[in-house]
C-alpha positions as a printed Julia matrix, in Angstrom:
155×3 Matrix{Float64}:
  -3.47   2.47   20.23
  -0.78   3.88   17.93
  -2.99   6.86   17.12
  -3.31   7.73   20.79
   0.47   7.84   21.24
   1.04   9.8    18.03
  -1.54  12.33   19.21
   0.19  12.62   22.59
   3.52  13.15   20.82
   1.93  15.72   18.53
   0.53  17.61   21.54
   3.91  17.46   23.28
   5.71  18.92   20.26
   3.0   21.54   19.83
   3.34  22.58   23.51
   7.13  22.89   23.07
   6.7   24.74   19.75
   8.68  22.08   17.87
   7.22  22.35   14.39
   9.35  19.59   12.88
   8.29  17.19   15.63
   4.66  18.16   15.05
   5.01  17.57   11.32
   6.69  14.19   11.76
   3.92  13.09   14.14
   1.34  14.5    11.74
   2.66  12.27    8.96
   2.35   9.21   11.2
  -1.13  10.23   12.34
  -2.22  10.7     8.72
  -0.92   7.23    7.82
  -2.93   5.65   10.63
  -6.04   7.65    9.71
  -5.67   6.67    6.06
  -5.47   3.0     7.02
  -8.65   3.55    9.05
 -10.25   5.12    5.94
 -10.63   8.44    7.73
  -9.4   10.37    4.73
 -10.75  13.81    5.65
  -9.02  13.67    9.02
  -5.81  12.49    7.36
  -6.04  15.4     4.93
  -6.41  17.85    7.85
  -3.12  16.64    9.31
  -1.38  16.52    5.95
  -2.33  20.12    5.2
  -0.83  21.14    8.56
   2.27  19.07    7.83
   2.65  20.62    4.38
   2.46  24.12    5.83
   5.17  23.28    8.36
   7.5   21.7     5.83
   6.93  24.61    3.47
   7.77  27.14    6.2
  10.91  25.21    7.23
  12.07  24.67    3.65
  12.12  20.89    3.98
  11.42  20.14    0.32
  11.82  16.34    0.36
   9.27  15.99    3.16
   7.05  18.67    1.61
   6.92  16.71   -1.65
   6.14  13.5     0.25
   3.32  15.25    2.12
   1.93  16.52   -1.21
   2.05  12.98   -2.58
   0.22  11.67    0.5
  -2.37  14.44    0.15
  -2.91  13.49   -3.47
  -3.43   9.84   -2.58
  -5.88  10.73    0.22
  -7.88  12.92   -2.18
  -7.81  10.04   -4.68
  -9.49   7.81   -2.12
 -12.25  10.44   -1.88
 -12.46  10.57   -5.69
 -11.6   14.29   -5.59
  -9.46  14.05   -8.69
  -8.99  17.81   -9.15
  -7.26  18.0    -5.77
  -5.46  14.71   -6.47
  -3.91  16.12   -9.63
  -3.14  19.46   -7.99
  -1.05  17.85   -5.25
   0.55  15.34   -7.59
   1.75  18.25   -9.71
   3.13  20.05   -6.64
   5.07  16.94   -5.64
   6.34  16.46   -9.2
   7.59  20.04   -9.37
   9.77  19.5    -6.3
  10.98  16.06   -7.38
  11.86  17.36  -10.85
  13.59  20.48   -9.5
  15.75  18.31   -7.24
  16.39  15.62   -9.86
  14.84  12.84   -7.75
  14.43  10.23  -10.49
  13.15   7.5    -8.17
  10.39   9.76   -6.86
   9.61  10.98  -10.37
   9.16   7.33  -11.31
   6.78   6.84   -8.36
   4.93   9.98   -9.47
   4.42   8.49  -12.93
   3.25   5.18  -11.44
   0.72   6.99   -9.26
  -0.42   9.19  -12.15
  -0.92   6.1   -14.29
  -3.04   4.51  -11.6
  -5.02   7.73  -11.08
  -5.75   8.15  -14.78
  -6.77   4.49  -15.06
  -9.25   5.08  -12.25
 -10.46   8.23  -14.02
 -10.9    6.17  -17.23
  -8.41   8.39  -19.06
  -6.54   5.51  -20.61
  -4.29   7.48  -22.97
  -2.94   9.66  -20.15
  -2.5    6.57  -17.97
  -0.49   4.9   -20.71
   1.79   7.91  -21.08
   2.64   7.96  -17.38
   3.07   4.21  -17.08
   5.45   4.11  -20.03
   7.4    7.0   -18.49
   7.61   5.04  -15.23
   8.81   1.97  -17.12
  11.56   3.96  -18.87
  12.7    5.67  -15.68
  12.74   2.43  -13.68
  15.14   0.98  -16.24
  17.33   4.12  -16.22
  17.66   4.13  -12.44
  17.95   0.35  -12.27
  15.07  -0.27   -9.89
  13.64  -3.75  -10.3
  10.88  -2.99   -7.8
   9.69   0.11   -9.67
   9.97  -1.74  -12.98
   7.83  -4.57  -11.6
   5.23  -2.02  -10.46
   5.28  -0.38  -13.87
   4.75  -3.72  -15.64
   1.94  -4.57  -13.22
   0.12  -1.32  -13.98
   0.88  -1.64  -17.69
  -0.98  -4.95  -17.66
  -3.99  -3.1   -16.17
  -3.53  -0.45  -18.85
  -3.59  -3.1   -21.6
  -6.89  -4.44  -20.2
  -8.52  -0.99  -20.1
């Protein structure tokens, strides 16, 4: 049901040439599609969203769309695309000094490399996430880092 209304909203914004509205709906549509395991359809929307945010200069949302693209490609086990979009997100987060999002980047990279069976690279990113979570004082991110580090120790 939610997908139907997001699609109607998307069509409305498209008709009125409201690119930001289209992009915001596209994010929501991609989230629903991802939950439905329709990753290729989610990717289609996220690519559109990324183009819009890139053209409007909305870097925080662009980085988030890159991160979502990376995670959708991860679900499809397309790790080359996963890493490509993770790096694009990281570049923006780093340029803007977004330490919390850089920490999330490292957590995701650790998880990705664990899945790819590249344990050394996973360890690097998870330790970076642990350090950053302490620096920024985020108990939630620290807990996530410790959770993934336990997976890393088992690998």
